[in-house]
Coordinates of N, CA and C in Angstrom, one line a residue:
X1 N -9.1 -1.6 -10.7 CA -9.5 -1.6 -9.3 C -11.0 -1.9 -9.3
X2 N -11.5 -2.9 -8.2 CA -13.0 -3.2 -8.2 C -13.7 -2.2 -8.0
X3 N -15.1 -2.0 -8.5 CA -15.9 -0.9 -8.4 C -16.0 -1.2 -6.9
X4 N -16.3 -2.0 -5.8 CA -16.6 -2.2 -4.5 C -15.3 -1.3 -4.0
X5 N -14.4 -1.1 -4.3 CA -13.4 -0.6 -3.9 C -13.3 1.5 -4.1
X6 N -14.1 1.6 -5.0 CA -13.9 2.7 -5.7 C -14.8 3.9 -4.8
X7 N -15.1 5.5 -4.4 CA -15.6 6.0 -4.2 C -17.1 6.2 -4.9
X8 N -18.3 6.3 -4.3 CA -19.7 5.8 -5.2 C -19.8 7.5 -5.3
X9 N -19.1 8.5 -4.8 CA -19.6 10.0 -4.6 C -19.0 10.9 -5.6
X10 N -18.1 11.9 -4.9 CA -18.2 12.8 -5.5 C -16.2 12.4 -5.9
X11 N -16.2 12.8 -6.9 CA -14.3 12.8 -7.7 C -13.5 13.2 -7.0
X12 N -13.8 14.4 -5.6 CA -12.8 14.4 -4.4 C -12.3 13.1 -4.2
X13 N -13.2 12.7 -3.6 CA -12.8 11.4 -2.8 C -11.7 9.9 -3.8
X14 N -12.0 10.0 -4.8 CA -11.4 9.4 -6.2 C -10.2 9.5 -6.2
X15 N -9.2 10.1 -5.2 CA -7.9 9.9 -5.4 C -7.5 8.6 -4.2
X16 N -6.5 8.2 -4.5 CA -5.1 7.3 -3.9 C -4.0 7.8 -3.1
X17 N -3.0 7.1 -2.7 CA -2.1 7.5 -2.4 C -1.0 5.8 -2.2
X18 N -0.7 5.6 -3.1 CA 0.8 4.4 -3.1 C 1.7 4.9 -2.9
X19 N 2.0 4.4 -1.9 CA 3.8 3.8 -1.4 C 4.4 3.1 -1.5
X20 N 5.2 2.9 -1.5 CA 6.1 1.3 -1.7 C 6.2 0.5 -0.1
X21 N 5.9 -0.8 -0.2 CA 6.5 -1.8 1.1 C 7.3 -1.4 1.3
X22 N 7.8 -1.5 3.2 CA 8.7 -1.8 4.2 C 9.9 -2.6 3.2
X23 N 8.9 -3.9 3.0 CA 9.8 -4.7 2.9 C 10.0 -4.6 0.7
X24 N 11.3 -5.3 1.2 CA 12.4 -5.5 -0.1 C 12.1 -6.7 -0.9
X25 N 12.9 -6.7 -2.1 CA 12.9 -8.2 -3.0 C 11.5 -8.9 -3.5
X26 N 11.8 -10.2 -3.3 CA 10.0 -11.0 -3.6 C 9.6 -10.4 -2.7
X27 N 9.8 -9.9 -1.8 CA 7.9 -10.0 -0.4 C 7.9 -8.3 -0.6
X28 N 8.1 -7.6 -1.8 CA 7.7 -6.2 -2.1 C 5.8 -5.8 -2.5
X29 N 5.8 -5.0 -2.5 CA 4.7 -4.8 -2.9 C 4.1 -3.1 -2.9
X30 N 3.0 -2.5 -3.5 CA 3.0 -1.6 -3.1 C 1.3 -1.2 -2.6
X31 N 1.5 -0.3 -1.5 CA 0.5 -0.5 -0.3 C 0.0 1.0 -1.1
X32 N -1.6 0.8 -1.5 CA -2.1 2.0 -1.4 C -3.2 3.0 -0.7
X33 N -3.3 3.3 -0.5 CA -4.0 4.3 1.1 C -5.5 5.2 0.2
X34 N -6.9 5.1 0.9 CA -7.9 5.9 0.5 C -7.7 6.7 1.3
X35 N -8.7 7.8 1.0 CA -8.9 9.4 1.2 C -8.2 9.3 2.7
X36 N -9.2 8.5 3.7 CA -9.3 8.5 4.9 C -8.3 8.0 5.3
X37 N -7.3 6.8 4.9 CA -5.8 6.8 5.4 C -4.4 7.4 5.1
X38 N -5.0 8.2 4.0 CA -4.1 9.9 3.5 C -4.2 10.8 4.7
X39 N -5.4 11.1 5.0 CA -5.5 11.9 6.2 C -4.8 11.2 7.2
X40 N -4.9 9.8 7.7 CA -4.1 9.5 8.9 C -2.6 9.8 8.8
X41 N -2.3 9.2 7.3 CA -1.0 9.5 7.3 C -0.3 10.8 7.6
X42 N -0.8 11.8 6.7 CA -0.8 13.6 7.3 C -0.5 13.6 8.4
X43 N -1.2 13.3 9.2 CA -1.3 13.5 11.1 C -0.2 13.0 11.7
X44 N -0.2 11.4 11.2 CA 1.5 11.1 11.4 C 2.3 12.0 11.2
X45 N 2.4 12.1 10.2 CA 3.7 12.4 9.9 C 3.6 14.1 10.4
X46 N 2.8 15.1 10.4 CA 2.7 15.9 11.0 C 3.3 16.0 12.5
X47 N 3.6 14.5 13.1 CA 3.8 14.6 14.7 C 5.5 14.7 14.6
X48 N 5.6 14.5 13.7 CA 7.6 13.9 13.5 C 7.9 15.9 14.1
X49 N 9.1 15.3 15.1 CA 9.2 17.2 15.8 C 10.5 17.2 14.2
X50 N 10.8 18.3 14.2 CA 11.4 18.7 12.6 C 13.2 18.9 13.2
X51 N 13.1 18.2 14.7 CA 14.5 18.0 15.2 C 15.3 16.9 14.8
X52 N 13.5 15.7 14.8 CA 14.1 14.4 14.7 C 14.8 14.2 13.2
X53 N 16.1 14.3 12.4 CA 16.6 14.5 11.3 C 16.0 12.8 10.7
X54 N 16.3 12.2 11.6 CA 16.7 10.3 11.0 C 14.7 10.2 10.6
X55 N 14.0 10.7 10.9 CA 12.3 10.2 11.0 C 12.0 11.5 9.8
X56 N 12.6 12.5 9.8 CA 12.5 13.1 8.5 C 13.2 12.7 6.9
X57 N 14.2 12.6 7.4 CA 15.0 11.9 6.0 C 14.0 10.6 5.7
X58 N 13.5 9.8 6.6 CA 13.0 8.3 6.3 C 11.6 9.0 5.8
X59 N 11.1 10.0 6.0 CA 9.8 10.6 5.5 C 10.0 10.6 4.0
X60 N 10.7 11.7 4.1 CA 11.4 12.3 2.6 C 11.8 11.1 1.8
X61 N 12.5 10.2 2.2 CA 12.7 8.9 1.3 C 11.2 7.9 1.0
X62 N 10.7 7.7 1.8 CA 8.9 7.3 1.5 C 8.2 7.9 0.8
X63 N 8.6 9.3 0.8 CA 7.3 9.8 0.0 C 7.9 10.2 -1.2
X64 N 9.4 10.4 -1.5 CA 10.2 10.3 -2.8 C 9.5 9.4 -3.7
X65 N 9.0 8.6 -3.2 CA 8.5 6.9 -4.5 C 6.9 7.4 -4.1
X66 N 6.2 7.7 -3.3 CA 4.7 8.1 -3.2 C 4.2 8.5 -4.7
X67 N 2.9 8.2 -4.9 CA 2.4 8.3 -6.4 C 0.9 8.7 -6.1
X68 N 0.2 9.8 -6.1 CA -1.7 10.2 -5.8 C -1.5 10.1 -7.2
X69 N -2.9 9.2 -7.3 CA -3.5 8.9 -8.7 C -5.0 8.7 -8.1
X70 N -5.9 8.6 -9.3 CA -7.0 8.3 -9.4 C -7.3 7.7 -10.4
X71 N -8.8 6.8 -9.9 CA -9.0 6.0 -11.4 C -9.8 6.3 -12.5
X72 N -9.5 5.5 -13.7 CA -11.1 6.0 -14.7 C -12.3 5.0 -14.2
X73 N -13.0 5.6 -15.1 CA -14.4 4.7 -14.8 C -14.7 3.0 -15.1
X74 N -13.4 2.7 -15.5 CA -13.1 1.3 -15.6 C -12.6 0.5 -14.3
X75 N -11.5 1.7 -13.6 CA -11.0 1.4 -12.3 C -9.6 1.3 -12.8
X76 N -9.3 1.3 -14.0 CA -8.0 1.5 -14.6 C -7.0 2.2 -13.8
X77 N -5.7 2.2 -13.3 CA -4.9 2.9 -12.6 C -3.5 2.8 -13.3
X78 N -2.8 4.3 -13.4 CA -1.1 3.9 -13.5 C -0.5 4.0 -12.8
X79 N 1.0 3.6 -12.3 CA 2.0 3.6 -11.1 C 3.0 4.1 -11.7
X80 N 3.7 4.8 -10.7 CA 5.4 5.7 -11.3 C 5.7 4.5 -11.6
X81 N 7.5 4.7 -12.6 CA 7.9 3.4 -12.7 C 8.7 3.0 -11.5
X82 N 9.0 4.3 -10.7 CA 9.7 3.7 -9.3 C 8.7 2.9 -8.4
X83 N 7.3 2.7 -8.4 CA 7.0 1.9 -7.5 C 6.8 0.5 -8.6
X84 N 6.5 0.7 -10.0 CA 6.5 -0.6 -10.5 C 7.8 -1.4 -10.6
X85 N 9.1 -0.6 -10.5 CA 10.3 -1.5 -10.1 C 10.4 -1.8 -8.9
X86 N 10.0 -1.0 -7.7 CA 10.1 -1.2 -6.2 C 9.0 -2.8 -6.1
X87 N 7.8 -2.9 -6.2 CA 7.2 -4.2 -6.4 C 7.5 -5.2 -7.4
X88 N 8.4 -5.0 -8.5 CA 9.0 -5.7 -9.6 C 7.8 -6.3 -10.6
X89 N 7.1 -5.7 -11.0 CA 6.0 -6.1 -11.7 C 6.4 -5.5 -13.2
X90 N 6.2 -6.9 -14.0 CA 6.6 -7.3 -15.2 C 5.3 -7.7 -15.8
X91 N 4.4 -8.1 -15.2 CA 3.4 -8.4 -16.2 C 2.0 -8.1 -15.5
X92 N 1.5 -9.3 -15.0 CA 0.2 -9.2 -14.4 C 0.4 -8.6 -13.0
X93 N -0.7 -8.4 -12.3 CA -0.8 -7.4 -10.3 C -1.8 -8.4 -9.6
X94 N -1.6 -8.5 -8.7 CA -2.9 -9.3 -7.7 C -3.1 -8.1 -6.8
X95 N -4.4 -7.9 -6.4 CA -4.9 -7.1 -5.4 C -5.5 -7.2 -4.6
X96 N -4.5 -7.1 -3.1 CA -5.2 -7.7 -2.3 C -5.9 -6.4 -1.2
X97 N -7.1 -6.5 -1.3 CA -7.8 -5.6 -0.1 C -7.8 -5.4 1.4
X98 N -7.2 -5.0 2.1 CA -7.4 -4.6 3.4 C -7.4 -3.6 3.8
X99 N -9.4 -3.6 3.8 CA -9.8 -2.7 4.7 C -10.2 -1.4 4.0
X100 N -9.4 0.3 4.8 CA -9.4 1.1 3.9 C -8.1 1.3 3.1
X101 N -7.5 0.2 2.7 CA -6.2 0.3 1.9 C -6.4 -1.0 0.8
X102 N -5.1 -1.2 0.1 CA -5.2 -2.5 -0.4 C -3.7 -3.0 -0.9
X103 N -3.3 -3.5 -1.2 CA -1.8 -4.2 -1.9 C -2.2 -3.9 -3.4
X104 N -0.8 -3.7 -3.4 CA -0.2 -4.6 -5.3 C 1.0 -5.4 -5.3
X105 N 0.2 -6.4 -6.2 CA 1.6 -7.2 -6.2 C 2.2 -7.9 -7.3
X106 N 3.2 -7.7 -7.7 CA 3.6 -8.7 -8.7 C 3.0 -10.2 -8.7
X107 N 2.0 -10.6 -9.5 CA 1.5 -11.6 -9.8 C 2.6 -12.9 -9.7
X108 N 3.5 -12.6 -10.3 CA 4.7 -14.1 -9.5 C 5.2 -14.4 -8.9
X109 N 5.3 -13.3 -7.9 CA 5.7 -13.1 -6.1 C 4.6 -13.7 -5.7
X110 N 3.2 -13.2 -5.7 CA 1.8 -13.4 -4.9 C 1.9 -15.1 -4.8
X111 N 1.8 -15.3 -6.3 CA 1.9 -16.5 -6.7 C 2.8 -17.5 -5.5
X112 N 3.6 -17.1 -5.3 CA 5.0 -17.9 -5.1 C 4.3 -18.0 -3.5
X113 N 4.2 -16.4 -2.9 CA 4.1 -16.1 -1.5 C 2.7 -17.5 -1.0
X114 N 1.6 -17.4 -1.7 CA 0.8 -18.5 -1.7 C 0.8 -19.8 -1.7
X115 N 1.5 -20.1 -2.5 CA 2.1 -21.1 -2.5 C 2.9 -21.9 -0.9
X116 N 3.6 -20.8 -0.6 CA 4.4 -21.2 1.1 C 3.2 -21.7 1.8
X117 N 2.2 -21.3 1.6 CA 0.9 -21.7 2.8 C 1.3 -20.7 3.5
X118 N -0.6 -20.9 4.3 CA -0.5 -20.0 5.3 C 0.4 -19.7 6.3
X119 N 0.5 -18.8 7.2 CA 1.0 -18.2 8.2 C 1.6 -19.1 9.2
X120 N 1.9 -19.0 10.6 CA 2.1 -20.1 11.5 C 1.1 -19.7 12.6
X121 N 0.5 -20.4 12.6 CA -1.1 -20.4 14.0 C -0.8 -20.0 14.3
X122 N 0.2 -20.4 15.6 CA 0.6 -19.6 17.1 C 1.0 -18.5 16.7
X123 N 1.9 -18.0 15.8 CA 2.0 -16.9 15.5 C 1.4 -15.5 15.1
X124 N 0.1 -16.1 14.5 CA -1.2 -15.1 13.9 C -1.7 -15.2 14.9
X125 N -2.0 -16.2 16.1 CA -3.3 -15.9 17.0 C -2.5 -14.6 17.6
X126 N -1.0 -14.8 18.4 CA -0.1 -13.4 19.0 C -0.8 -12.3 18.2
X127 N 0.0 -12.3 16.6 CA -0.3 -11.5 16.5 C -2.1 -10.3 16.4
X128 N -2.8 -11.0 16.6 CA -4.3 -11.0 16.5 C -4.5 -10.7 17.9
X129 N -3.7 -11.4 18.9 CA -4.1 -10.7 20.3 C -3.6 -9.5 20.6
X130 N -2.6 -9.4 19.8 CA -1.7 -8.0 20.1 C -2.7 -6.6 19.9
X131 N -3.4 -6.7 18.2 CA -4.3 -5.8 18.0 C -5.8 -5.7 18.5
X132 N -5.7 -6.7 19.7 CA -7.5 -7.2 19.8 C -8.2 -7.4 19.2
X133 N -7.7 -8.5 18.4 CA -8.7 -9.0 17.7 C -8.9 -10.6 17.7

């Protein structure tokens, strides 16, 4: 993990939280969350009323594959092997940063996904207007 990425303070803040992608197959990946989107997620999921069964079971199945780690001073990280088969990573990772999170990805998927070319304009500007931005 890049040092620019890493907590500069105290080893609280030094932990993670991976989950595995929404999505399945090549377009897998796994999404990992700092301190401050752990907390969001908490709150979420804290809102789920404990009636809704179908938003609990889908909790309980997300966070079944969930993995808190932290790194060494190299930025070194391990993954359960359920998220390294859920992203299908065999060899190399690409990591892509957004924001206070970041991706993992099987390096031959990324590869591939890049390869398609970008996005479709009209499509990104929607979705870019949708979030204001």
């Amino acid at each position: 993990m890049p040092s620019a990425w890493r907590s500069k303070g105290e080893d609280a803040e030094n932990y993670f939280l991976a989950l595995p992608s929404v999505e399945g197959g090549s377009s897998a990946y796994v999404r990992v969350l700092s301190p401050k989107r752990i907390a969001q997620l908490e709150e979420t999921i804290s809102q789920i009323k404990t009636s809704d069964l179908e938003g609990n079971r889908m909790v309980v199945e997300l966070m079944s594959m969930a993995h808190q780690f932290s790194c060494d001073k190299q930025g070194r990280i391990n993954l359960n092997e359920k998220l390294v088969q859920h992203a299908q990573i065999k060899k190399g990772v690409v990591l892509v940063g957004i924001m206070s999170t970041f991706h993992i990805y099987s390096e031959e998927f990324r590869d591939a996904a890049v390869a398609e070319g970008p996005s479709d304009p009209t499509t990104r500007a929607a979705v870019f207007q949708r979030f204001g931005l």
